[in-house]
PDB file of C-alpha atoms in Angstrom:
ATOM      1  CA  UNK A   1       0.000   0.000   0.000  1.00  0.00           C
ATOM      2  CA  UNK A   2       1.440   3.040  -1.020  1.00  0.00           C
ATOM      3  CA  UNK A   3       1.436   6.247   1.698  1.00  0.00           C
ATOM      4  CA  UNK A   4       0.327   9.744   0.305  1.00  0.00           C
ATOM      5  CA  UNK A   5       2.684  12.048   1.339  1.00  0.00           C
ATOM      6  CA  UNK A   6       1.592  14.851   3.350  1.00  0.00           C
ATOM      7  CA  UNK A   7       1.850  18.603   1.526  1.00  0.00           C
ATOM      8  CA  UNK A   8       3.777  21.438   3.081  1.00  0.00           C
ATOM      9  CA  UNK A   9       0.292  22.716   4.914  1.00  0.00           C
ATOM     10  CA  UNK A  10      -0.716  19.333   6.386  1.00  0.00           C
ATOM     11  CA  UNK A  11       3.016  18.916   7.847  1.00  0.00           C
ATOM     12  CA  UNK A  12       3.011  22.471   9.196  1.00  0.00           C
ATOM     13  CA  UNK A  13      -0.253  21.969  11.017  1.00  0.00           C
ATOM     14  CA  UNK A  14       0.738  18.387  12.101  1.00  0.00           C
ATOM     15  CA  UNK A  15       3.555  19.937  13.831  1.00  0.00           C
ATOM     16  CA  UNK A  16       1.318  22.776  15.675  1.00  0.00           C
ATOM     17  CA  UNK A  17      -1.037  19.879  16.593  1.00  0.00           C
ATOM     18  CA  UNK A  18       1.445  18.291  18.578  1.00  0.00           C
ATOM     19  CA  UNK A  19       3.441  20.888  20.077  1.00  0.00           C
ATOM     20  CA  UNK A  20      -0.014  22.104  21.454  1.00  0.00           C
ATOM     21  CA  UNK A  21      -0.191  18.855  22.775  1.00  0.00           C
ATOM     22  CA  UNK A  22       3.404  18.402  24.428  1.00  0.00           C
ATOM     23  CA  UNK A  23       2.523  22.054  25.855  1.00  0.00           C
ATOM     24  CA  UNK A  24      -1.230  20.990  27.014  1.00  0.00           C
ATOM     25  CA  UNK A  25       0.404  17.827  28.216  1.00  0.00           C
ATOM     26  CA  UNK A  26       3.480  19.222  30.139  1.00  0.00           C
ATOM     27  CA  UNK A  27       0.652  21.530  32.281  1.00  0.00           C
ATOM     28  CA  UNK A  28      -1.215  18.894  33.142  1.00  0.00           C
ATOM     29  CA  UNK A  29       1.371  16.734  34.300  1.00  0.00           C
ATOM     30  CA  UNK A  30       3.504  18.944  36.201  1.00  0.00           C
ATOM     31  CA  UNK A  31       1.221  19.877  38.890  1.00  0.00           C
ATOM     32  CA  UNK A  32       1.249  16.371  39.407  1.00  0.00           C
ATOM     33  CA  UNK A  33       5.034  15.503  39.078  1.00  0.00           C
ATOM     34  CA  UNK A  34       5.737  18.111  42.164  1.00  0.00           C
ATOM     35  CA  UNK A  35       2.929  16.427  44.459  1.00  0.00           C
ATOM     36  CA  UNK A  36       4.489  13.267  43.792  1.00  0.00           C
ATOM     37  CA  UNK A  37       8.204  14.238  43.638  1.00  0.00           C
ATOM     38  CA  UNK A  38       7.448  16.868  47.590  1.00  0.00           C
ATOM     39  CA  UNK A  39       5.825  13.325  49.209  1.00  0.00           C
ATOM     40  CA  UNK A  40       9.473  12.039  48.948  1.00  0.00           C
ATOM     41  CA  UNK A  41      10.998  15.017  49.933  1.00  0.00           C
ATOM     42  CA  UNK A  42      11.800  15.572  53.806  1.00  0.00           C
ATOM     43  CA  UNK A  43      10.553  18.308  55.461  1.00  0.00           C
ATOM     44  CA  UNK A  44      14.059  20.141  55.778  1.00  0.00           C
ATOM     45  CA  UNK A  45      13.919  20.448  52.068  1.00  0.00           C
ATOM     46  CA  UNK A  46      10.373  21.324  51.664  1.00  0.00           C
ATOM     47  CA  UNK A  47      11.056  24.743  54.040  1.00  0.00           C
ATOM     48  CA  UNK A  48      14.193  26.061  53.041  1.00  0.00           C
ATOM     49  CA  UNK A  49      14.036  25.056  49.118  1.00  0.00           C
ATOM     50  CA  UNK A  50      11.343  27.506  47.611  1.00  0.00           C
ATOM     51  CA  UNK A  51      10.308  25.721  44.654  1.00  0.00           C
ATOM     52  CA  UNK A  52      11.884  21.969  43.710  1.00  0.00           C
ATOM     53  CA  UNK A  53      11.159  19.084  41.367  1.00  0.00           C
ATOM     54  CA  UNK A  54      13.678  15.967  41.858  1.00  0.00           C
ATOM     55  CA  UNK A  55      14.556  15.997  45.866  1.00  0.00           C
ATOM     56  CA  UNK A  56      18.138  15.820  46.572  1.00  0.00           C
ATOM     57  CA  UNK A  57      17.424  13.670  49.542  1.00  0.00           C
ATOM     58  CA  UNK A  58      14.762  10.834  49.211  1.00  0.00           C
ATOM     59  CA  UNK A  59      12.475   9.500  52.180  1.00  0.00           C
ATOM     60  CA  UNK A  60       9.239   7.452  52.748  1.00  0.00           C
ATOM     61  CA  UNK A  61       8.376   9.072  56.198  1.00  0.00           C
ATOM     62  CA  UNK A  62       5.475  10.395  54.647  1.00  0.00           C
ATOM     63  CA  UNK A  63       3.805   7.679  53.737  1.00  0.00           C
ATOM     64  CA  UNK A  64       5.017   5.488  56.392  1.00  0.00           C
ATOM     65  CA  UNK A  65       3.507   8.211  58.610  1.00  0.00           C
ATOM     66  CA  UNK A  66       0.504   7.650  56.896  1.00  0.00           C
ATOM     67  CA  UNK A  67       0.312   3.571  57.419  1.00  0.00           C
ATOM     68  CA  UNK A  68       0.742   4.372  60.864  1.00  0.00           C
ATOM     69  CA  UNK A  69      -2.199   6.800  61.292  1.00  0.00           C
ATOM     70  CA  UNK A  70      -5.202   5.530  62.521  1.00  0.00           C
ATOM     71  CA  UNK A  71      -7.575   8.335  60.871  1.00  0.00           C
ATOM     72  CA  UNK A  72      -6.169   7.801  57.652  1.00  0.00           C
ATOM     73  CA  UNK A  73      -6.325   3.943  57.505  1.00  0.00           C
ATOM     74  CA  UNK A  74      -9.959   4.020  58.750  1.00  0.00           C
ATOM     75  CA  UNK A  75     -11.136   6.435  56.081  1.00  0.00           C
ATOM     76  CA  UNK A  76      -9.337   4.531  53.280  1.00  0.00           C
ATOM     77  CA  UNK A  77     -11.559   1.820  54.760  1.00  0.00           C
ATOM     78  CA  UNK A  78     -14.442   3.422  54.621  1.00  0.00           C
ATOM     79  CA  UNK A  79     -13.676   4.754  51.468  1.00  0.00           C
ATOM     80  CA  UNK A  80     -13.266   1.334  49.919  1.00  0.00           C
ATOM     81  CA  UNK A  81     -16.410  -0.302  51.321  1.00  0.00           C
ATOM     82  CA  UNK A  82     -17.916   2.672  50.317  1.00  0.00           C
ATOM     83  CA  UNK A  83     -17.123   2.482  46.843  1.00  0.00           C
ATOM     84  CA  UNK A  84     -16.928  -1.394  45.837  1.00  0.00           C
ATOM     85  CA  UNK A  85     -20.454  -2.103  47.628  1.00  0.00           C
ATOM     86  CA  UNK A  86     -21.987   1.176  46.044  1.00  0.00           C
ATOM     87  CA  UNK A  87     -20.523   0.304  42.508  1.00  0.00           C
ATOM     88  CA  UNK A  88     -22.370  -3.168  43.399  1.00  0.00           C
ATOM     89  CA  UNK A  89     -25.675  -1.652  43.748  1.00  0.00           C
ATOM     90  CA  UNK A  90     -25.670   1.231  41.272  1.00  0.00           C
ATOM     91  CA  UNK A  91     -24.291  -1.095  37.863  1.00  0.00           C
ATOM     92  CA  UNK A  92     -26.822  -3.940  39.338  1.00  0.00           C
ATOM     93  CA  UNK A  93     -29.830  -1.615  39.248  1.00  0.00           C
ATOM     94  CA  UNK A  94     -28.832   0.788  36.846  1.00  0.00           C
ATOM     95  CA  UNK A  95     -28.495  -2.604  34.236  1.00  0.00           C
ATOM     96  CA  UNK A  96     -31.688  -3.794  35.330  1.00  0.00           C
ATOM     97  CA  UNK A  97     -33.912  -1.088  34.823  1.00  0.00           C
ATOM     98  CA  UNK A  98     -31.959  -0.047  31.831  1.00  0.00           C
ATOM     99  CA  UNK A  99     -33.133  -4.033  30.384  1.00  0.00           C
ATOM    100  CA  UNK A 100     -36.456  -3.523  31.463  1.00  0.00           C
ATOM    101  CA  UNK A 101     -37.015   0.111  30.051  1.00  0.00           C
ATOM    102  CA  UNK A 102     -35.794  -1.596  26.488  1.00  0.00           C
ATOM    103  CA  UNK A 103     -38.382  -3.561  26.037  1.00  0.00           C
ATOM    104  CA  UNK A 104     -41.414  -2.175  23.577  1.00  0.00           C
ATOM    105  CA  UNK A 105     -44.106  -4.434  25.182  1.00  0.00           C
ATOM    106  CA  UNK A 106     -43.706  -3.376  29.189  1.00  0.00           C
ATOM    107  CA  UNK A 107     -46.677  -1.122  29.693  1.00  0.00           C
ATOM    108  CA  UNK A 108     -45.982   2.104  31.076  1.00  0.00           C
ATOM    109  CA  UNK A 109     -42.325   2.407  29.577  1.00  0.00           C
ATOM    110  CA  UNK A 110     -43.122   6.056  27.876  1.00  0.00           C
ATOM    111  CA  UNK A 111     -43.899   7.276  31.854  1.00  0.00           C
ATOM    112  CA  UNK A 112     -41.372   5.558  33.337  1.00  0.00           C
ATOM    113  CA  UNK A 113     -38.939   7.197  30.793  1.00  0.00           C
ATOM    114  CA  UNK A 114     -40.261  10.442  30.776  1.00  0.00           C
ATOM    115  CA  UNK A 115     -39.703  10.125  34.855  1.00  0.00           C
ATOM    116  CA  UNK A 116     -36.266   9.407  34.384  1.00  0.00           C
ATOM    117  CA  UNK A 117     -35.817  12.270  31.987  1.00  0.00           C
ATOM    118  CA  UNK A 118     -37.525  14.739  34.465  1.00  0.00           C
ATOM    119  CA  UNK A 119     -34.951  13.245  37.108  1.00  0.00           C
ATOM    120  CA  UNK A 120     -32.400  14.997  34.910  1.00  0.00           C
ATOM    121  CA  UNK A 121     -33.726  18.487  34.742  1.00  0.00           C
ATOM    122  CA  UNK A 122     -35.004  19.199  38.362  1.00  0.00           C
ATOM    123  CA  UNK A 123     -34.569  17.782  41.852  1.00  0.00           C
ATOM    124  CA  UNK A 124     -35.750  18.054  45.776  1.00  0.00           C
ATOM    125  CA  UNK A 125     -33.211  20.044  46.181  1.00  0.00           C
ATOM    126  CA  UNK A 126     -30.457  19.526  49.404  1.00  0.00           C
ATOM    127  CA  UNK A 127     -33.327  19.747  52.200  1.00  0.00           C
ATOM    128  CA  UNK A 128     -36.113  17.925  51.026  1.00  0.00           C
ATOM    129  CA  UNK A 129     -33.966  15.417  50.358  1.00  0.00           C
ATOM    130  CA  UNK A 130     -32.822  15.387  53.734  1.00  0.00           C
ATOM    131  CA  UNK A 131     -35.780  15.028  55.495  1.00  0.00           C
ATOM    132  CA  UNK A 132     -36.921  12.203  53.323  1.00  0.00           C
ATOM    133  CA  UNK A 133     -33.161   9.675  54.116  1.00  0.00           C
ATOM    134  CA  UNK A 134     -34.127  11.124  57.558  1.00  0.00           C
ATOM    135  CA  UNK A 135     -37.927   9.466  57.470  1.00  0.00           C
ATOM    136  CA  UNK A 136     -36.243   6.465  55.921  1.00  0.00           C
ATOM    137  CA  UNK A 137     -33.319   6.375  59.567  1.00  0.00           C
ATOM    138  CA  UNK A 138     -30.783   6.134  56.769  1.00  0.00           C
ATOM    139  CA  UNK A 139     -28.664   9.330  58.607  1.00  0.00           C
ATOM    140  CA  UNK A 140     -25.342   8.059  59.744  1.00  0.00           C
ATOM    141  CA  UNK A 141     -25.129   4.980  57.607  1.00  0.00           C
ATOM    142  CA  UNK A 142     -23.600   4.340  54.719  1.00  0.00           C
ATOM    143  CA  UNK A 143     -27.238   3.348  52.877  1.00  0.00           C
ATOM    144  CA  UNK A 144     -27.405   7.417  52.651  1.00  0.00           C
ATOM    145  CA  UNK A 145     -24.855   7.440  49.894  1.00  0.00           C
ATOM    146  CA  UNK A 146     -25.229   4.643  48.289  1.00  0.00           C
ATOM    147  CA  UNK A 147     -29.553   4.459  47.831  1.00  0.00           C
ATOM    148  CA  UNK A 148     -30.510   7.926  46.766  1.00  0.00           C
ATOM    149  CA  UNK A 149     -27.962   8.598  44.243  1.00  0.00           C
ATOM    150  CA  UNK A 150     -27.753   4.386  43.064  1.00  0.00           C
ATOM    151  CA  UNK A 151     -29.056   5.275  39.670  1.00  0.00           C
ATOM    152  CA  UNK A 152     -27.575   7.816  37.347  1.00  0.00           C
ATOM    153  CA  UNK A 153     -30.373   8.533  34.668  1.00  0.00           C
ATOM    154  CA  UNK A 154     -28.100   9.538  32.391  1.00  0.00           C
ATOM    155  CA  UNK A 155     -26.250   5.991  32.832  1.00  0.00           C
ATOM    156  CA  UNK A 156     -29.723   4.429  32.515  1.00  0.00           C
ATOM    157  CA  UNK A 157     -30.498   6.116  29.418  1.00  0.00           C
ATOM    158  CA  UNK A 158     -27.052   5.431  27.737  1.00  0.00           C
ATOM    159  CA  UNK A 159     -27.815   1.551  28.366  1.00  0.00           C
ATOM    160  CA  UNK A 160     -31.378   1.636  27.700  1.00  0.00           C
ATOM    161  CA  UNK A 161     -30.438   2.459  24.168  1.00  0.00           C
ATOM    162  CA  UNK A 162     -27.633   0.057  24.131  1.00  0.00           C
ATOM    163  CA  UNK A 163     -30.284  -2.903  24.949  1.00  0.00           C
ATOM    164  CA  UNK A 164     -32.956  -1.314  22.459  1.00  0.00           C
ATOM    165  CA  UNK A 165     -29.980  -1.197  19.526  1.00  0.00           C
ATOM    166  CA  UNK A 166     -29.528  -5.172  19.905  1.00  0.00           C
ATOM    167  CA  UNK A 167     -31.437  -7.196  16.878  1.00  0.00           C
ATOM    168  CA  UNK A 168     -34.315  -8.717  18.238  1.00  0.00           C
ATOM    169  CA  UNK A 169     -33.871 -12.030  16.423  1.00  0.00           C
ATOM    170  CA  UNK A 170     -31.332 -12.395  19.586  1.00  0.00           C
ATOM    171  CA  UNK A 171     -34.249 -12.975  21.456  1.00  0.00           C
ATOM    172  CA  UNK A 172     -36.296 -15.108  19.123  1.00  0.00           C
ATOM    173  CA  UNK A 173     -34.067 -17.410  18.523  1.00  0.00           C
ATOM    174  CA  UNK A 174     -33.515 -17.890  22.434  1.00  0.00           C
ATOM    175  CA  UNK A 175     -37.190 -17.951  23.045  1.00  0.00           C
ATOM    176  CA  UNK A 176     -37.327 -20.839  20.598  1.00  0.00           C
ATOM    177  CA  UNK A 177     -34.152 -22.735  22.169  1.00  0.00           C
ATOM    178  CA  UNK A 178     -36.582 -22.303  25.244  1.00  0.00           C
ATOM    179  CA  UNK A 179     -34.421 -20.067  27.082  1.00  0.00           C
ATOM    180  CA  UNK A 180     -36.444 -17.700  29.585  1.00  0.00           C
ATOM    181  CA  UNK A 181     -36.265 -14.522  30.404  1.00  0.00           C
ATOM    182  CA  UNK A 182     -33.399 -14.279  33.198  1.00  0.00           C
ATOM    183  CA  UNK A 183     -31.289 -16.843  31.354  1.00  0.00           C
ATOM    184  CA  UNK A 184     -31.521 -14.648  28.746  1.00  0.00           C
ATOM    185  CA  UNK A 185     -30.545 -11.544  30.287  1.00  0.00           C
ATOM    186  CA  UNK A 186     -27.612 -13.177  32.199  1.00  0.00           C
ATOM    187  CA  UNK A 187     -26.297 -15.841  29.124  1.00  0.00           C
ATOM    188  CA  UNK A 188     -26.908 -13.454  26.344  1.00  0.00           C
ATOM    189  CA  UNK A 189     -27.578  -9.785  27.348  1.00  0.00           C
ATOM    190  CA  UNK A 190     -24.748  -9.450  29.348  1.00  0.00           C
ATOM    191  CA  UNK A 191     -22.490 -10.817  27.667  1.00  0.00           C
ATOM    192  CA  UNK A 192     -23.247  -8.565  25.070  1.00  0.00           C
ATOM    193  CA  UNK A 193     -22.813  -5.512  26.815  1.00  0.00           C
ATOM    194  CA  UNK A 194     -19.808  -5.902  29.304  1.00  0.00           C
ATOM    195  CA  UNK A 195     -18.069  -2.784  27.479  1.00  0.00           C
ATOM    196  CA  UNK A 196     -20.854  -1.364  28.352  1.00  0.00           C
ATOM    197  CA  UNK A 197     -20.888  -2.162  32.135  1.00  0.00           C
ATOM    198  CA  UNK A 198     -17.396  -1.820  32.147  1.00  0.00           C
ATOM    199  CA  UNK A 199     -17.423   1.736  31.236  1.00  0.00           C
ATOM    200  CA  UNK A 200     -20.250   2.739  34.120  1.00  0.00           C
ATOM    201  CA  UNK A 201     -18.731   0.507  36.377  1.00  0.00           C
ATOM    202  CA  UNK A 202     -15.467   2.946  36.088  1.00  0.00           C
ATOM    203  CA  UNK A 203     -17.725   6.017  36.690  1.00  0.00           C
ATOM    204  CA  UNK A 204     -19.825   4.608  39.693  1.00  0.00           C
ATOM    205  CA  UNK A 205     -16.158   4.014  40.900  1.00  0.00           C
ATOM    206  CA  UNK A 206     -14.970   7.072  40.702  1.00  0.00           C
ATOM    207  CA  UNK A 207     -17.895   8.677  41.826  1.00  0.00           C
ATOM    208  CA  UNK A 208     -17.941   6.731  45.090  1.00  0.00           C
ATOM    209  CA  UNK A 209     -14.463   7.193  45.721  1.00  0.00           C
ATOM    210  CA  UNK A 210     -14.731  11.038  45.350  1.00  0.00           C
ATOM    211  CA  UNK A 211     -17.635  11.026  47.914  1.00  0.00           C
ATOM    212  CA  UNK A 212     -17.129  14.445  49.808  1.00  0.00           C
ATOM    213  CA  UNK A 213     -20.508  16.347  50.172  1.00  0.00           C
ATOM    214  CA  UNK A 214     -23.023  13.426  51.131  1.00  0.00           C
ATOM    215  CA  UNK A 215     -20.538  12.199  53.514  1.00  0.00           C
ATOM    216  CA  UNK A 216     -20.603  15.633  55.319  1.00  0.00           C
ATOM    217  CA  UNK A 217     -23.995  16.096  55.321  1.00  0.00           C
ATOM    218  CA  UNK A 218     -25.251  12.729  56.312  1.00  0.00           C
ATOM    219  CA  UNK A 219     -22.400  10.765  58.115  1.00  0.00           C
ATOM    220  CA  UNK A 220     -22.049  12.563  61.766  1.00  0.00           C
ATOM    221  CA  UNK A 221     -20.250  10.350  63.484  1.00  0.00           C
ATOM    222  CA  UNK A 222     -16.217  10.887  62.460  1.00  0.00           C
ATOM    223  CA  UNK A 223     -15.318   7.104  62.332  1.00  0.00           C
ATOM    224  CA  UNK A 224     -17.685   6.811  59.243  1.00  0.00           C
ATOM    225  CA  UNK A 225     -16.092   9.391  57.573  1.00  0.00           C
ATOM    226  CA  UNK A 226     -14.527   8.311  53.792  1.00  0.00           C
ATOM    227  CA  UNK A 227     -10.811   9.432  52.325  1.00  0.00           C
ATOM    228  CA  UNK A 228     -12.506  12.828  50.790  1.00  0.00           C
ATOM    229  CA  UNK A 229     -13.419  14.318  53.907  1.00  0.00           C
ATOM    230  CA  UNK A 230     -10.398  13.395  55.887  1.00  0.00           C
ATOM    231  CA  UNK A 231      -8.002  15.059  53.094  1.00  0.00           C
ATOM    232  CA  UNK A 232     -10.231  17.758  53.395  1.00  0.00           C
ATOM    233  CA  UNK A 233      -9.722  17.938  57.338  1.00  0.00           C
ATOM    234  CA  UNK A 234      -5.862  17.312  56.492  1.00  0.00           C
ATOM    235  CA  UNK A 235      -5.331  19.595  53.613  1.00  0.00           C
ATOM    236  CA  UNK A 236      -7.893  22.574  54.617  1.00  0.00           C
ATOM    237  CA  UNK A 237      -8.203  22.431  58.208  1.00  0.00           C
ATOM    238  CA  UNK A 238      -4.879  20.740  58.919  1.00  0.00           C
ATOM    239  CA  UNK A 239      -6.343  18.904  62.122  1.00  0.00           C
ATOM    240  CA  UNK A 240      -7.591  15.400  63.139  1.00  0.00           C
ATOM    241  CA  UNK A 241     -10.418  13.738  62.519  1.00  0.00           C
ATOM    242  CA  UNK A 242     -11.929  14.269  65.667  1.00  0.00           C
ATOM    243  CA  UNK A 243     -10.122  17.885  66.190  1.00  0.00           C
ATOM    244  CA  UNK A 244      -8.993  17.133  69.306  1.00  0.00           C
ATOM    245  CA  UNK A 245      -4.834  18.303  69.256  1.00  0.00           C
ATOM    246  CA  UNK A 246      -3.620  21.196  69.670  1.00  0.00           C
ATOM    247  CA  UNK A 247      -2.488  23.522  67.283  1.00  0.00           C
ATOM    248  CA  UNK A 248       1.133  22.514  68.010  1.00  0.00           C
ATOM    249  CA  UNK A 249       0.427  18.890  67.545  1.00  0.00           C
ATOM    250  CA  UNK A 250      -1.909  19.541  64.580  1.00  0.00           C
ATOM    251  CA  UNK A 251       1.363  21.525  62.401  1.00  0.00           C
ATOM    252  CA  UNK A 252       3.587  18.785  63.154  1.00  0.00           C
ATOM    253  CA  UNK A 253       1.000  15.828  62.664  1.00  0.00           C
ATOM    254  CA  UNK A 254       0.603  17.023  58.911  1.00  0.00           C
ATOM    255  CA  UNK A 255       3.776  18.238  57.442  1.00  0.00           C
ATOM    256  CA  UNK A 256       4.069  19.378  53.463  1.00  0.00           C
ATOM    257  CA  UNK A 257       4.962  15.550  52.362  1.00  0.00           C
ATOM    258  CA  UNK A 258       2.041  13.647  54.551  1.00  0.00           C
ATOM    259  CA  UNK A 259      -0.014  15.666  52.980  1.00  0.00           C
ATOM    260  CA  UNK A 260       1.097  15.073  49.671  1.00  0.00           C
ATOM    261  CA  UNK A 261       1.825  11.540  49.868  1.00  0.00           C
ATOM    262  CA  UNK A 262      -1.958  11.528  51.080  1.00  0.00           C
ATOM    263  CA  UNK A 263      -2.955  12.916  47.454  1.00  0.00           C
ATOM    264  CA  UNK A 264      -0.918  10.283  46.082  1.00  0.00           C
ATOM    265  CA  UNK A 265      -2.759   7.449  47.797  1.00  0.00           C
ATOM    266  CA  UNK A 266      -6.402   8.674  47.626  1.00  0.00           C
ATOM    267  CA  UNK A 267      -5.768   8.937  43.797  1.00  0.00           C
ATOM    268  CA  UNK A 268      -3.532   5.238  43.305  1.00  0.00           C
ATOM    269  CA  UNK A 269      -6.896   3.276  43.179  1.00  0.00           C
ATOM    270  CA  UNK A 270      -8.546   4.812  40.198  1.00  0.00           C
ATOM    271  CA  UNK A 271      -4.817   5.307  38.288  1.00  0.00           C
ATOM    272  CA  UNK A 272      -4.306   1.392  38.957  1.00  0.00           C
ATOM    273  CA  UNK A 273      -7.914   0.180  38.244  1.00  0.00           C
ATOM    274  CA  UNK A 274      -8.761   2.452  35.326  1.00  0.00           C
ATOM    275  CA  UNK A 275      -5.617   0.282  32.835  1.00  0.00           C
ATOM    276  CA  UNK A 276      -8.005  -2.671  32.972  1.00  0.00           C
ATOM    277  CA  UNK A 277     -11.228  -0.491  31.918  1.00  0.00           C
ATOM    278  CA  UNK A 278      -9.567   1.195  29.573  1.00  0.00           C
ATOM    279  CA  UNK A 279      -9.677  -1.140  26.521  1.00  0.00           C
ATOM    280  CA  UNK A 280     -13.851  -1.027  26.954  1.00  0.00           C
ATOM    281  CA  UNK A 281     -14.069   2.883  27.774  1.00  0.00           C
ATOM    282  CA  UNK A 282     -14.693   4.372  23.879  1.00  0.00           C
ATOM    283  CA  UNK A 283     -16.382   1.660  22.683  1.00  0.00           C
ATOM    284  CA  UNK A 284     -18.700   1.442  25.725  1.00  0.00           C
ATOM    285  CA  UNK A 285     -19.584   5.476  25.532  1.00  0.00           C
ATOM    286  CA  UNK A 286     -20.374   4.593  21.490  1.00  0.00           C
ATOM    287  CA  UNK A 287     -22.340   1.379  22.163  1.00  0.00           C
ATOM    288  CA  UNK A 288     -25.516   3.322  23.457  1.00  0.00           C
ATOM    289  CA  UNK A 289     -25.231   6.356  21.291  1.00  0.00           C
ATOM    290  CA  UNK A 290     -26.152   4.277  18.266  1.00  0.00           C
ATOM    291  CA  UNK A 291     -29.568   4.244  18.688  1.00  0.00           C
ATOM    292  CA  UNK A 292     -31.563   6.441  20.511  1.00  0.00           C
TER     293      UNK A 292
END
């Protein structure tokens, strides 16, 4: 096969594409290159050298600080539970009802869509809201973050159309094999649309993870509290969970590398996770655009 070759324009503007995108690039990164290149720094370092990249003198106190400290492991706990049992629940019922809204014969689909729709476009609002997980004794638990936000109807939408795009001699020729409805769905549909799951899966993770607001709001008792809220209390407030040192103790507890070697951490779950999503990320966000 024989390559065109590229005129004197094309070249030119090939060449200001991608030194727009080493620039772009470089910004991005740098920010964070020094958070990760300061959480091996000591603190020596950190005070008298105003602005540094590579350390001259390399240390993991930070982060063994960090292992050490009870706050932190506990809200990396909660953080965790908080995210893998949430993801459970939110791909689980976001699939199912995104199945069940696909099909042309369930009566009432146009209302239950246009429900979903007006989801989108208005809300309670923060204290309506409030008072209704508060009727249901859901304050202080964990059910507060993970029931009223478990479906995303955007996400439900997206898959909806995924499920309606998929022939429909799929299902006539199971019907006739005598397969039934949830062997179906878990033999066949699924199957079918792991890119799909795959790709909400990663943003139910990350969405969990980054739980700050509904944690604050809901979660009063400290020990419940997820990895958001206690960098927030580290990085912000520069105090304890429970606020209880003193303002000595509380400027040598967090130095400049704990708390960058606590950004590091709270973002190493998504960076190592998000390789193996990757391959079903663009083809999952095209799946259910298809077909509306």
């Amino acid at each position: 096969m024989k390559l065109r070759r590229l005129s004197g324009n094309e070249r030119y503007f090939d060449v200001l594409v991608y030194a727009v995108l080493i620039v772009w690039g470089t910004l991005l990164l740098f920010p964070l290159l020094y958070v990760l290149m300061t959480s091996f720094a000591t603190e020596k370092e950190y005070l008298t050298r105003s602005f540094f990249i590579i350390p001259r003198e390399w240390t993991l106190d930070a982060y063994l600080y960090l292992l050490a400290n009870d706050d932190f492991a506990n809200s990396f706990r909660n953080a965790v539970i908080i995210t893998v049992i949430g993801t459970v629940i939110s791909i689980s019922a976001t699939t199912f009802m995104a199945y069940g809204l696909s099909k042309k014969w369930l009566k009432g689909r146009t209302t239950f869509n246009f429900m979903i729709v007006f989801t989108m476009l208005f809300s309670g609002g923060l204290i309506p809201t409030y008072l209704v997980i508060k009727q249901f004794w859901m304050i202080n638990t964990f059910w507060s973050l993970w029931l009223p936000g478990a479906i995303s109807p955007f996400y439900a939408i997206v898959m909806r159309s995924f499920f309606s795009s998929l022939p429909y001699e799929l299902e006539e020729s199971a019907r006739a094999d005598g397969c039934g409805e949830w062997r179906m769905f878990f033999s066949i549909m699924l199957p079918l649309s792991m890119a799909s799951i795959a790709t909400f899966i990663l943003f139910y993770m990350v969405g969990y993870w980054n739980t700050y607001f509904s944690a604050v709001i809901y979660l009063n008792d400290s020990d419940m509290w997820p990895l958001q809220v206690f960098l927030r209390q580290m990085l912000v407030l520069n105090e304890p969970m429970d606020g209880s040192a003193t303002l000595m103790e509380q400027v040598i507890t967090y130095t400049p590398g704990v708390k960058m070697a606590a950004i590091v951490i709270s973002a190493l779950p998504m960076m190592i996770i998000y390789p193996f999503l990757q391959k079903h990320f663009n083809k999952g966000m095209l799946l259910g655009s298809l077909k509306g």
